[in-house]
PDB file of C-alpha atoms and ligand atoms in Angstrom:
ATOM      1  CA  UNK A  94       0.000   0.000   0.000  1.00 72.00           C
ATOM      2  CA  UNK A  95       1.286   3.491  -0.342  1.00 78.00           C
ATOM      3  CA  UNK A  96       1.570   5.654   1.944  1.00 81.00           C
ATOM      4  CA  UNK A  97       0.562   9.563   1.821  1.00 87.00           C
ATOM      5  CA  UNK A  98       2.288  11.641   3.328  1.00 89.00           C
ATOM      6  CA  UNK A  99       0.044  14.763   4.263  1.00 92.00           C
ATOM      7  CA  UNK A 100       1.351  17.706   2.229  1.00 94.00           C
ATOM      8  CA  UNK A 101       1.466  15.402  -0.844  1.00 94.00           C
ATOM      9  CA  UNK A 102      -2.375  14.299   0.374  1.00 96.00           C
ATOM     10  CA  UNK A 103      -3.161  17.932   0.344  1.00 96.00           C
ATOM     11  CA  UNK A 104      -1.953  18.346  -3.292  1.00 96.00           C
ATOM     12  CA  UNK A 105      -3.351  16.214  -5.025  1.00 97.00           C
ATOM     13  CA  UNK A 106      -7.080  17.183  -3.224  1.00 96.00           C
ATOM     14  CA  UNK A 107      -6.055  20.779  -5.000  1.00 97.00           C
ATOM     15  CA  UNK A 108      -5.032  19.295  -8.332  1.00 96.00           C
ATOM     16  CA  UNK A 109      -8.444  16.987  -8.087  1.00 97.00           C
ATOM     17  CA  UNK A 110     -10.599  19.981  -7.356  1.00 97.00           C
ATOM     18  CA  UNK A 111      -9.044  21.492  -9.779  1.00 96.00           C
ATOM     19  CA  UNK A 112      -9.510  18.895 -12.613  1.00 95.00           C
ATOM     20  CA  UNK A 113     -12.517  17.704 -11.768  1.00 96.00           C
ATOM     21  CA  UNK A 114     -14.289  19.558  -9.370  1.00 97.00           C
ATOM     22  CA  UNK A 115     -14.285  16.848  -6.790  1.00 97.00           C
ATOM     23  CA  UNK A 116     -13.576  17.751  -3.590  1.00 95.00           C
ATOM     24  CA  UNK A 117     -12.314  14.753  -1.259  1.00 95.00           C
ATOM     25  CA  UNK A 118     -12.961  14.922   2.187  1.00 91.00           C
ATOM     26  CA  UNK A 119      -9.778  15.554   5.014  1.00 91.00           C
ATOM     27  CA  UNK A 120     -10.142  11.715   5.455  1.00 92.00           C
ATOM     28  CA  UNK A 121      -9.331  10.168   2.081  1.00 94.00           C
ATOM     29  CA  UNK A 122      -5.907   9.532   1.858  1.00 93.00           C
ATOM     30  CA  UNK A 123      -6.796   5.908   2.117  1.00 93.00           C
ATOM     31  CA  UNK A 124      -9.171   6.264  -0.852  1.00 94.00           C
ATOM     32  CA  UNK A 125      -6.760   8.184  -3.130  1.00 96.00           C
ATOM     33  CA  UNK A 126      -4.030   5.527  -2.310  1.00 94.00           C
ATOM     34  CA  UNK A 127      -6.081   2.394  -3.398  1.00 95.00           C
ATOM     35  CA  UNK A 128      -7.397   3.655  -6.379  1.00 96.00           C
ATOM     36  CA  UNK A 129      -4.348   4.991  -7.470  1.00 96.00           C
ATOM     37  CA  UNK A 130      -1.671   2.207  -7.133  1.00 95.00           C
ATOM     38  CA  UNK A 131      -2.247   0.054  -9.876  1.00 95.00           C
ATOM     39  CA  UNK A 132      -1.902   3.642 -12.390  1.00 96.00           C
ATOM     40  CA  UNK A 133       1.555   4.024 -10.225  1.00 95.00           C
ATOM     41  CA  UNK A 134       2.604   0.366 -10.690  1.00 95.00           C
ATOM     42  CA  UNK A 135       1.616   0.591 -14.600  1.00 95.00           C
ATOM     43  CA  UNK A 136       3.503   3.873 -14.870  1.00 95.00           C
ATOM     44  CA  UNK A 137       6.540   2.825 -12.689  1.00 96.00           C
ATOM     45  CA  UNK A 138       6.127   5.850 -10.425  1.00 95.00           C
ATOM     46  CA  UNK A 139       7.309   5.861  -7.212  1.00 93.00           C
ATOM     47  CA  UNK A 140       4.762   8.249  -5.619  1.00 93.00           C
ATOM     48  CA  UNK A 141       2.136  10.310  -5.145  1.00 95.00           C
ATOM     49  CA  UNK A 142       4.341  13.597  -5.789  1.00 95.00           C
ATOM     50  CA  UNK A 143       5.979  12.015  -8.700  1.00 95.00           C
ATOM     51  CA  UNK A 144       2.782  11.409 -10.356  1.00 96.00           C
ATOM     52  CA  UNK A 145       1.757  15.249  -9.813  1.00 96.00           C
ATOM     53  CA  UNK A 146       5.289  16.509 -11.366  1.00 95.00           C
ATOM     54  CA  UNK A 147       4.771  14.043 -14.120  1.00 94.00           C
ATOM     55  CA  UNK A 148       0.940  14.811 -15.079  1.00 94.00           C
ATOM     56  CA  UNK A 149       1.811  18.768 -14.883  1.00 91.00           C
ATOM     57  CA  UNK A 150       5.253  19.229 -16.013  1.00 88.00           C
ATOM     58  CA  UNK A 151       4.710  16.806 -19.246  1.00 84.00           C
ATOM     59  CA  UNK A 152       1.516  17.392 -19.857  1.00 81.00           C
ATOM     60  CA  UNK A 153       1.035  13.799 -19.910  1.00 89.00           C
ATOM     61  CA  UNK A 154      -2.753  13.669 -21.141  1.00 91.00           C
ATOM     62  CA  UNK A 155      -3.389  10.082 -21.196  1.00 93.00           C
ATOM     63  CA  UNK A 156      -2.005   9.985 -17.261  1.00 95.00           C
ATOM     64  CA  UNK A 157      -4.476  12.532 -16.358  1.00 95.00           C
ATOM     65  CA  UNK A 158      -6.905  11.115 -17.677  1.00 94.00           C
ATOM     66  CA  UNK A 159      -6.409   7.294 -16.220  1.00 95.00           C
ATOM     67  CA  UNK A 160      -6.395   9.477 -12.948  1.00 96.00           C
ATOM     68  CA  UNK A 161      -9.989  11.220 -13.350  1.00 95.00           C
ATOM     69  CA  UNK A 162     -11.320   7.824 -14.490  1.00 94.00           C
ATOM     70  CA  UNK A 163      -9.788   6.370 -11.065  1.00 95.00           C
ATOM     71  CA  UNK A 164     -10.741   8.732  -8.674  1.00 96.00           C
ATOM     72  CA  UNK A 165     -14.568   9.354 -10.016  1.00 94.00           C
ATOM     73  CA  UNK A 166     -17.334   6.799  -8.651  1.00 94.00           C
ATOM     74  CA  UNK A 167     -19.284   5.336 -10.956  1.00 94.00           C
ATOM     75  CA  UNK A 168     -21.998   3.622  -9.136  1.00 96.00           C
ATOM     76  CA  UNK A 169     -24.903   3.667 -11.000  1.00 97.00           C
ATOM     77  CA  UNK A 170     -27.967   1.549 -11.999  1.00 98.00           C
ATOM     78  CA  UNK A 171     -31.266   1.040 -14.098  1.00 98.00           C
ATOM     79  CA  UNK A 172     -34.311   2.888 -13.031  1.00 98.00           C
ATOM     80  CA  UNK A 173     -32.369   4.215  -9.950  1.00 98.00           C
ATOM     81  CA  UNK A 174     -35.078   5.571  -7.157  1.00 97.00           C
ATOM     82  CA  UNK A 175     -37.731   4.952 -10.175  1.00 97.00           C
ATOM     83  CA  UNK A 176     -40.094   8.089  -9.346  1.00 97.00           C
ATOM     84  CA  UNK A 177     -37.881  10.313 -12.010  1.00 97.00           C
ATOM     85  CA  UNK A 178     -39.113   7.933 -14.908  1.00 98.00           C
ATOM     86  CA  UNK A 179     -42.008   7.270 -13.739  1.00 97.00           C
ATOM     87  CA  UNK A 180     -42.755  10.854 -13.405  1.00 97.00           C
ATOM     88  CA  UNK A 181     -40.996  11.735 -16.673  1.00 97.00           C
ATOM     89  CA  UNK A 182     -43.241   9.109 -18.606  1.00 96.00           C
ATOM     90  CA  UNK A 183     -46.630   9.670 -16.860  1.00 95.00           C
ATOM     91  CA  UNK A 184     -46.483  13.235 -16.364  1.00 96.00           C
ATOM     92  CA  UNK A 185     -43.949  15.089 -18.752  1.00 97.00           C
ATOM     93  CA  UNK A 186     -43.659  13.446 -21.831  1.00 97.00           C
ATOM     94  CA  UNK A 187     -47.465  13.950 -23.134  1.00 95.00           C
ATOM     95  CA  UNK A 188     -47.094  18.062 -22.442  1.00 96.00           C
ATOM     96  CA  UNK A 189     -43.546  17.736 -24.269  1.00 97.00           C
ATOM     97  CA  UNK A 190     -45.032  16.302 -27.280  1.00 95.00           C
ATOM     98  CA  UNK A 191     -47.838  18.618 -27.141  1.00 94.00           C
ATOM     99  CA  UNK A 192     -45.608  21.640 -27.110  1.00 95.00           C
ATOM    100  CA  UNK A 193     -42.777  20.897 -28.990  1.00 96.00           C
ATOM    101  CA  UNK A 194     -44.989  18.747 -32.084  1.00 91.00           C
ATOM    102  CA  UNK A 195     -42.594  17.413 -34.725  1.00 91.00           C
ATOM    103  CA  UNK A 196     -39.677  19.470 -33.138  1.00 95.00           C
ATOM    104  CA  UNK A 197     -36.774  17.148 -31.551  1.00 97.00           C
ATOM    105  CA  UNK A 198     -37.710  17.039 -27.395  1.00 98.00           C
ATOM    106  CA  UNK A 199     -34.500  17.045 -25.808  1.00 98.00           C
ATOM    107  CA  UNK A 200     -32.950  15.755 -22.648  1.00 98.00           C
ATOM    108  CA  UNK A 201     -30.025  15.660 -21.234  1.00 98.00           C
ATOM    109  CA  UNK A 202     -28.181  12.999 -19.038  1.00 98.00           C
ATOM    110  CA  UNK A 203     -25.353  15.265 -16.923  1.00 98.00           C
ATOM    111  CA  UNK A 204     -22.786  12.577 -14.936  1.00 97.00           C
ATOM    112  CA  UNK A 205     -24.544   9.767 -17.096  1.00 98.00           C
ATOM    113  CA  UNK A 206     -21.784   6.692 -15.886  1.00 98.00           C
ATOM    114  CA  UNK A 207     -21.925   3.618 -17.937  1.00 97.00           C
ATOM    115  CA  UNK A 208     -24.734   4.776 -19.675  1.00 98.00           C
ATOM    116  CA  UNK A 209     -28.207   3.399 -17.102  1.00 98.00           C
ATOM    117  CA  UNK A 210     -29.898   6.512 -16.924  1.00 98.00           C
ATOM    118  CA  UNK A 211     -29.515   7.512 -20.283  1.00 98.00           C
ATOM    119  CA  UNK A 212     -30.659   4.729 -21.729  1.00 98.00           C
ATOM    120  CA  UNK A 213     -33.651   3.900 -18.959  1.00 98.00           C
ATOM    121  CA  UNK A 214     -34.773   7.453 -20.181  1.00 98.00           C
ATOM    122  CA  UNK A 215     -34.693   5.688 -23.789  1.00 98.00           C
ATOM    123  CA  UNK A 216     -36.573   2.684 -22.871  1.00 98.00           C
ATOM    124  CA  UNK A 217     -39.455   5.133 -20.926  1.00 98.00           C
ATOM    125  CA  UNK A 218     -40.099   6.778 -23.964  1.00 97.00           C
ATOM    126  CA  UNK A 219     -40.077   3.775 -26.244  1.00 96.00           C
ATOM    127  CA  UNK A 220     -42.797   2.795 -23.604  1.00 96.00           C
ATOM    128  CA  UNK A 221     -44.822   6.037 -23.710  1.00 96.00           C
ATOM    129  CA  UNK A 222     -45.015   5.731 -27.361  1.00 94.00           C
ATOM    130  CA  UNK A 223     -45.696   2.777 -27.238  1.00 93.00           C
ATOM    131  CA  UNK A 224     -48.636   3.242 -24.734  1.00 93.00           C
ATOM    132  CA  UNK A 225     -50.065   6.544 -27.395  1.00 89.00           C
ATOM    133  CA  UNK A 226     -51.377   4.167 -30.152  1.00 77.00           C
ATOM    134  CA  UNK A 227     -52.116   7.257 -32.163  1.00 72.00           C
ATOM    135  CA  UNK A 228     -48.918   8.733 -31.890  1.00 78.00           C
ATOM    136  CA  UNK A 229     -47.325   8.541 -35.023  1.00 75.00           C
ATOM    137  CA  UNK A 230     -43.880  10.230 -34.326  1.00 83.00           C
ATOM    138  CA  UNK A 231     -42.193  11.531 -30.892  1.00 92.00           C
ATOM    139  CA  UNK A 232     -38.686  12.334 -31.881  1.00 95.00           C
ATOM    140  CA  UNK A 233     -36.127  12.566 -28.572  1.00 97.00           C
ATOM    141  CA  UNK A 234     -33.099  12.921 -28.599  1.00 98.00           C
ATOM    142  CA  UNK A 235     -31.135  12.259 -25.373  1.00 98.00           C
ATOM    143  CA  UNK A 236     -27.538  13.504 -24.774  1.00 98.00           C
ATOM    144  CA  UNK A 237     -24.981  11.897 -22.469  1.00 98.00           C
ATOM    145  CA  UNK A 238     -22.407  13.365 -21.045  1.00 98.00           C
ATOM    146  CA  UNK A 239     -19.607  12.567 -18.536  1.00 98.00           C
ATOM    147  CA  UNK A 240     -16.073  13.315 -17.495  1.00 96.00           C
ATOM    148  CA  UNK A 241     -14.619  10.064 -17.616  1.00 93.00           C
ATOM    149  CA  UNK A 242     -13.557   9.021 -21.066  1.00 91.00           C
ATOM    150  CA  UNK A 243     -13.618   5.323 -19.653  1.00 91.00           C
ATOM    151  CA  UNK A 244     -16.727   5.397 -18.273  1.00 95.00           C
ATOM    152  CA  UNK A 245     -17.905   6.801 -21.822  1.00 96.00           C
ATOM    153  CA  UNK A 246     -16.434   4.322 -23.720  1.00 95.00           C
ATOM    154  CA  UNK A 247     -18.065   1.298 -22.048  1.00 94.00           C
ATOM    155  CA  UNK A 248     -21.218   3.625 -21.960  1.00 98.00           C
ATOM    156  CA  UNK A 249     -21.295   3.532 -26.134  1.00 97.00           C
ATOM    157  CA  UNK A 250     -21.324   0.534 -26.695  1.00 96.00           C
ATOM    158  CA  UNK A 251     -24.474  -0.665 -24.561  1.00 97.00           C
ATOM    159  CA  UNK A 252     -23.200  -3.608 -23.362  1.00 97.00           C
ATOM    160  CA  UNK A 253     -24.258  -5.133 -19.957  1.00 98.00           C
ATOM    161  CA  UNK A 254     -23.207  -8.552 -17.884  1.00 97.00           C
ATOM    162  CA  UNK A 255     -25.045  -9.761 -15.813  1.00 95.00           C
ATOM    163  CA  UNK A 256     -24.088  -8.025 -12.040  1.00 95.00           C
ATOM    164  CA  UNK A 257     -25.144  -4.514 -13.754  1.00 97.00           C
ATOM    165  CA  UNK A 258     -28.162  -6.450 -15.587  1.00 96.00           C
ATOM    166  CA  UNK A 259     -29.892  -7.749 -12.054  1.00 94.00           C
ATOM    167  CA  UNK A 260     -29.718  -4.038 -10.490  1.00 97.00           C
ATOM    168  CA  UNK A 261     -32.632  -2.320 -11.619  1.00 97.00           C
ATOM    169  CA  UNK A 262     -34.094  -4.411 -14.551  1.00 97.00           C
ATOM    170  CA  UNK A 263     -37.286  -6.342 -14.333  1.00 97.00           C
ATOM    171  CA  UNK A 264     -37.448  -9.319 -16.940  1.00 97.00           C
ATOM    172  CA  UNK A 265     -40.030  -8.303 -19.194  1.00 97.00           C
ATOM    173  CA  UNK A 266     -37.787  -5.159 -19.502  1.00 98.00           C
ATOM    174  CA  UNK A 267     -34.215  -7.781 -20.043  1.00 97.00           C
ATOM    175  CA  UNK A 268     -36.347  -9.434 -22.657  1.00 97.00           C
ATOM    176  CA  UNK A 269     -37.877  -6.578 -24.426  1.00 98.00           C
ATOM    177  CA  UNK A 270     -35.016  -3.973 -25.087  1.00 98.00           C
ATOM    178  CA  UNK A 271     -31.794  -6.209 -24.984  1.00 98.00           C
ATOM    179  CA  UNK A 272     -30.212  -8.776 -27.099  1.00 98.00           C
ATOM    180  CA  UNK A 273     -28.337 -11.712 -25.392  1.00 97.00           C
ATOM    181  CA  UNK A 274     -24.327 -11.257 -26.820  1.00 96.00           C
ATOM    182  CA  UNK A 275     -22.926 -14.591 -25.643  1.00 87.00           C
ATOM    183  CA  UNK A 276     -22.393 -15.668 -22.354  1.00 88.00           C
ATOM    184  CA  UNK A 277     -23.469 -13.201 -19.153  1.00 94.00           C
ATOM    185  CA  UNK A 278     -23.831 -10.088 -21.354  1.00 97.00           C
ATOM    186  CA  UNK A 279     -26.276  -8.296 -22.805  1.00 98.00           C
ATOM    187  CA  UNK A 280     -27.039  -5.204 -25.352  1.00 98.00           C
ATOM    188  CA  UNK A 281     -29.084  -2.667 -25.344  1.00 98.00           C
ATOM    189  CA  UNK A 282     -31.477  -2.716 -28.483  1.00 98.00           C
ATOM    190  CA  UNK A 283     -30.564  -0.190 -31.522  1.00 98.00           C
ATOM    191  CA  UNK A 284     -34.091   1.812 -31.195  1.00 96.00           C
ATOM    192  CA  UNK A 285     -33.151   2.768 -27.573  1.00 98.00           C
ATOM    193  CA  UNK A 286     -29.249   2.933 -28.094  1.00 98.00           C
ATOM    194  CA  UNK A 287     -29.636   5.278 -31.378  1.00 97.00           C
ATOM    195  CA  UNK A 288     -31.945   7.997 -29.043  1.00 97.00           C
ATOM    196  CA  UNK A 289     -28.613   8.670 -27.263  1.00 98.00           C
ATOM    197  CA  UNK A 290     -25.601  10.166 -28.055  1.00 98.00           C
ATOM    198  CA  UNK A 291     -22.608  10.480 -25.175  1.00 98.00           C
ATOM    199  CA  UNK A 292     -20.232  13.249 -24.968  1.00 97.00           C
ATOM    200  CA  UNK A 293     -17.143  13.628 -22.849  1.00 96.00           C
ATOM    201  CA  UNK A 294     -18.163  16.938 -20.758  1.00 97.00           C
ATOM    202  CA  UNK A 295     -16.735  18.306 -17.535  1.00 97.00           C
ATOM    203  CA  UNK A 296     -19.619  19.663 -15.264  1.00 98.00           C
ATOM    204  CA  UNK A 297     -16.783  22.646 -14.459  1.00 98.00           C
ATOM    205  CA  UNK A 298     -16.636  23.700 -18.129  1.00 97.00           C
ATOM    206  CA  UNK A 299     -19.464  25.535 -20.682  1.00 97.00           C
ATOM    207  CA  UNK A 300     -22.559  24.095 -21.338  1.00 97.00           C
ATOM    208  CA  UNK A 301     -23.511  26.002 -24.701  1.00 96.00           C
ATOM    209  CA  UNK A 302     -22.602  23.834 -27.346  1.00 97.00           C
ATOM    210  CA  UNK A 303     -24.803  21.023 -26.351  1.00 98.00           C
ATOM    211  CA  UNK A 304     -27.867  23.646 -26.552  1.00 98.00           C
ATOM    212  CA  UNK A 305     -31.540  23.981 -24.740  1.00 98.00           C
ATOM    213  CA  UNK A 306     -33.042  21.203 -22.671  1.00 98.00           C
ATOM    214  CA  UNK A 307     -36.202  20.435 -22.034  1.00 98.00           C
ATOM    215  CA  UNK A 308     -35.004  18.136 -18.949  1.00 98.00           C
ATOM    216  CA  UNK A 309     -32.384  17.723 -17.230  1.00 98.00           C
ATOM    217  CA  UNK A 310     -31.231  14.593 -15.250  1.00 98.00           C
ATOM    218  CA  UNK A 311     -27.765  15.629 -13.163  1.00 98.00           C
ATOM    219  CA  UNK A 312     -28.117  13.089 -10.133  1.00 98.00           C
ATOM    220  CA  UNK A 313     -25.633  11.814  -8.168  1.00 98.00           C
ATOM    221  CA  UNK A 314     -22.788  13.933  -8.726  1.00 98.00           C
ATOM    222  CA  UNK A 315     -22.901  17.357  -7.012  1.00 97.00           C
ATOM    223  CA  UNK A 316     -22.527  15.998  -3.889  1.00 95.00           C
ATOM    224  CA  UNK A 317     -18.832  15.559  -4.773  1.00 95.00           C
ATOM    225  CA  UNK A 318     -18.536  19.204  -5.344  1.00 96.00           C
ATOM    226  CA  UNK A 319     -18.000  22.082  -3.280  1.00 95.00           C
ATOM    227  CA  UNK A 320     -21.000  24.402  -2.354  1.00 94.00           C
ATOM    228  CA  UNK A 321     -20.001  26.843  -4.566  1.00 95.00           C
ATOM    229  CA  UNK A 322     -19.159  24.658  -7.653  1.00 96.00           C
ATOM    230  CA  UNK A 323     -22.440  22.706  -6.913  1.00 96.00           C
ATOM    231  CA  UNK A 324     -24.696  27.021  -7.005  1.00 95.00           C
ATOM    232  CA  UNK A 325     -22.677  27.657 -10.036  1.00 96.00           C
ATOM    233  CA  UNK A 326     -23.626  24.620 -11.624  1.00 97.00           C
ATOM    234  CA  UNK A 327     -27.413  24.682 -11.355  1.00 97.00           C
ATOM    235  CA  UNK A 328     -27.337  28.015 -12.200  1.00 96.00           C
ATOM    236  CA  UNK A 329     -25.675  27.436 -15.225  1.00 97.00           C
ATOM    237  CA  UNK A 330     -27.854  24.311 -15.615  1.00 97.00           C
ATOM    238  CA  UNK A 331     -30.669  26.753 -15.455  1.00 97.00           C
ATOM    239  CA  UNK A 332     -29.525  28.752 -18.276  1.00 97.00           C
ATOM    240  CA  UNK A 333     -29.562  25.268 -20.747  1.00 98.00           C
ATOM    241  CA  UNK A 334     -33.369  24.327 -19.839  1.00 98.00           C
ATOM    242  CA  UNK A 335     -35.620  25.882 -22.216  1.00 98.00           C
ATOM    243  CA  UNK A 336     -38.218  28.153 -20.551  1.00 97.00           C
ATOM    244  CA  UNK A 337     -40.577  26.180 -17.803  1.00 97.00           C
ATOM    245  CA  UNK A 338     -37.814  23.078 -18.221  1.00 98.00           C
ATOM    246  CA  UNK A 339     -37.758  20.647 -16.133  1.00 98.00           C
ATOM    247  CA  UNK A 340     -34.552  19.496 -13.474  1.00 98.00           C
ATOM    248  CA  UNK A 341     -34.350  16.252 -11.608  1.00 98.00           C
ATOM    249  CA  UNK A 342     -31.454  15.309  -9.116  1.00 98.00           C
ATOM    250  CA  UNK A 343     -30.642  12.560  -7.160  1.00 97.00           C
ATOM    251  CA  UNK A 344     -33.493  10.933  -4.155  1.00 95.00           C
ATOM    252  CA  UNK A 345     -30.496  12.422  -1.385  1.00 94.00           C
ATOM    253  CA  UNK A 346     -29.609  15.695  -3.147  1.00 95.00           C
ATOM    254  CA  UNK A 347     -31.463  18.846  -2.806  1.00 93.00           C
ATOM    255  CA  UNK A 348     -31.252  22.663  -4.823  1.00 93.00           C
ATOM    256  CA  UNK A 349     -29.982  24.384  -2.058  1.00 91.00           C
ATOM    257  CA  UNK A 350     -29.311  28.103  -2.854  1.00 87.00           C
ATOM    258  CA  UNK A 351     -30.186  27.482  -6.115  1.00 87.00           C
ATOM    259  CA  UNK A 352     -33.662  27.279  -5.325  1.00 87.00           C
ATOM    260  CA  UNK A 353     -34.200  30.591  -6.323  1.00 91.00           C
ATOM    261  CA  UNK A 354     -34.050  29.809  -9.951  1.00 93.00           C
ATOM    262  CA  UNK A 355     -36.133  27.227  -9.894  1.00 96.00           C
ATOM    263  CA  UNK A 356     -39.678  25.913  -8.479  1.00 96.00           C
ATOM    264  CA  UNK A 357     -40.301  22.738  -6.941  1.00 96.00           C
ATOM    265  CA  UNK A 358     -42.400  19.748  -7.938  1.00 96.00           C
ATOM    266  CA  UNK A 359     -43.805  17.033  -5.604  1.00 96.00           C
ATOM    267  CA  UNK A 360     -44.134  13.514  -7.009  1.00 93.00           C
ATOM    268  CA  UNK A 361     -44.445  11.248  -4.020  1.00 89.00           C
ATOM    269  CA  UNK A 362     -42.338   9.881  -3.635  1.00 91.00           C
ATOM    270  CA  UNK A 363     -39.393  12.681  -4.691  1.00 95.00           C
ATOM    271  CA  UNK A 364     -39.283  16.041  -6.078  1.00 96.00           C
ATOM    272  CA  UNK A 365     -38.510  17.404  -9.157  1.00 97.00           C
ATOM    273  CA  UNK A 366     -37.628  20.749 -10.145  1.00 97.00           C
ATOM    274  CA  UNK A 367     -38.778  23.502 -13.190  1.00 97.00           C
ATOM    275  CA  UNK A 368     -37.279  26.197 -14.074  1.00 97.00           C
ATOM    276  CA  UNK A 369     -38.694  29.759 -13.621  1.00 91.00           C
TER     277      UNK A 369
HETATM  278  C1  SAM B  50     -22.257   8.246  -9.091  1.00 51.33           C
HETATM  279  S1  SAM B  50     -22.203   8.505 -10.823  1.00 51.33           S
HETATM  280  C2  SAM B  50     -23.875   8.987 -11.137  1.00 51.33           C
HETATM  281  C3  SAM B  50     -24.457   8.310 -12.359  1.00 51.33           C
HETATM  282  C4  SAM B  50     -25.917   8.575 -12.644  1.00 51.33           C
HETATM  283  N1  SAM B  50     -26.190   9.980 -12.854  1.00 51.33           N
HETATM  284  C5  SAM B  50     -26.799   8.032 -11.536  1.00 51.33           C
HETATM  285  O1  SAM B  50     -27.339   8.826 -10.764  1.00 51.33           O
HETATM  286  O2  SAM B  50     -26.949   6.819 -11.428  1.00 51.33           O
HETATM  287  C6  SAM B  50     -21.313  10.033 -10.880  1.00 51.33           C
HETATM  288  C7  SAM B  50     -20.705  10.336 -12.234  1.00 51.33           C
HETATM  289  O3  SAM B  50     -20.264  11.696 -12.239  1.00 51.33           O
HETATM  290  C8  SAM B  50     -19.133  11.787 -13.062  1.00 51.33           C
HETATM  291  N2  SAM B  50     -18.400  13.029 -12.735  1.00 51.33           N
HETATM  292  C9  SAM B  50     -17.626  13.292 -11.655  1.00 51.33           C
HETATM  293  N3  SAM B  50     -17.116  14.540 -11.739  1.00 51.33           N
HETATM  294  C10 SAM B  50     -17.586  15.082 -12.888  1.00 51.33           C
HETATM  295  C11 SAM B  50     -17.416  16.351 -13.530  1.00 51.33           C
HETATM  296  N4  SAM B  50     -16.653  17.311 -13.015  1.00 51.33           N
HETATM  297  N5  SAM B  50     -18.051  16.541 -14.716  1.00 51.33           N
HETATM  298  C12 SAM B  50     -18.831  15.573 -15.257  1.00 51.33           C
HETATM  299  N6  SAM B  50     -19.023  14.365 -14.703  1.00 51.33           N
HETATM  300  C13 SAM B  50     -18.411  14.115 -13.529  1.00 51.33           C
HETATM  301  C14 SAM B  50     -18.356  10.505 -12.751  1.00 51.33           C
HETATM  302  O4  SAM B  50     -17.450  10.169 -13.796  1.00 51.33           O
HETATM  303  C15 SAM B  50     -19.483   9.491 -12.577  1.00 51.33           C
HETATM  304  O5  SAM B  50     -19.718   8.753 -13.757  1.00 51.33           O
END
């Protein structure tokens, strides 16, 4: 195991917060030294420090990144705390098609991991369609985005085994939108892979080029940013929705000073949030 010494601890929290936004906790040297070993084995450095030096002075892109992708948690799963698709599909959806008609509805998946809540967003709509007899087009397009290119790789390609499979999935759902691909894995169907496209995009940076939202799903990951980052964030979230858009975070996070730019919806179980 290596050991951190606390001035090089301290450094690489700044460098972290720095790259990423994420802001370890006082307590984490333990954390930063497990998931960080195997990139110092591979690289044949000796330390903490030297890995700093190297990533900075070099520029050494490839090392930075294999360090974001270490030090970001990905847990994630299908349908997590349900109420958001629920809601999305039985109380959203028909007053998007409404409004926007033939016009693409757009949603965005902030922090999307390996790609569940992208593609559960997917498989609602294929279901509200599907559930509109009459409906004879809804066109959505859903865009991913994350800050881990690893994460975004195994994202893209939609496919599942079977320990990510169980969490979340019910069997008609297994059956209905993925194809068996040999043993233990599974794919997500084309019709609900080709709604989404994934983007590598740091929560820190702009948000312009990916355009207006009419929902946004950024759960899970602003509770590894600083208060600050976290206001700055929403508000700048706030400025992608399109007018009266919609915002949904994760079941344990809430607006906080943010609140001010946006209204709040009970669903019972959870809240949602729209823009005002
Ligand atoms: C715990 S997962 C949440 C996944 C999904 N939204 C969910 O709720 O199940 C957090 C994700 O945030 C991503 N992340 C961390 N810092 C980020 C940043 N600065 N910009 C964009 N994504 C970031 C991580 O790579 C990780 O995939």
């Amino acid at each position: 195991m290596i050991q951190l010494k606390s001035e090089e601890f301290s450094h690489f929290r700044a460098y972290l917060r720095e790259i990423a936004g994420i802001d370890l906790g006082e307590d984490k040297q333990y954390l930063v030294a497990t998931r960080l070993r195997r990139i110092l084995e591979e690289a044949k450095i000796d330390d903490i420090a030297s890995l700093l030096i190297e990533i900075k002075q070099t520029y050494n892109r490839q090392l930075r990144q294999k360090v974001i992708d270490a030090m970001t948690t990905n847990e994630t799963f299908w349908f997590r705390d349900v109420y958001p698709f629920e809601y999305l599909a039985n109380h959203l959806l028909s007053g998007l098609a409404k409004k926007n008609g033939a016009a693409r509805t757009r949603i965005w998946s902030a922090a999307c991991s390996s790609g569940q809540e992208p593609y559960s967003i997917s498989i609602m709509i294929d279901e509200f369609v599907r559930s509109k007899f009459g409906m004879s087009s809804f066109p959505v397009e859903i865009i991913a985005t994350d800050l881990s290119s690893a994460i975004l790789d195994s994202a893209k390609n939609g496919l599942y085994d079977r320990l990510s499979i169980v969490r979340g999935l019910s069997e008609r759902r297994l059956k209905e939108y993925f194809n068996p691909v040999g043993d233990n894995t599974w794919q997500v169907k084309p019709n609900i892979l080709e709604r989404v496209q994934f983007k590598p995009l740091n929560l820190q940076d702009s948000y312009l080029m990916l355009g207006k939202f009419d929902v946004v799903f950024c759960r899970n990951v602003l509770i590894y940013f600083s208060a600050e980052l976290k206001r700055d964030i929403l508000s700048r979230i706030r400025g992608s929705l399109k007018p009266g858009g919609y915002l949904v975070l994760g079941s344990s996070e809430s607006i906080g000073t943010a609140s001010v730019h946006f209204e709040m919806i009970h669903c019972n179980p959870g809240v949602i949030y729209r823009a005002i």
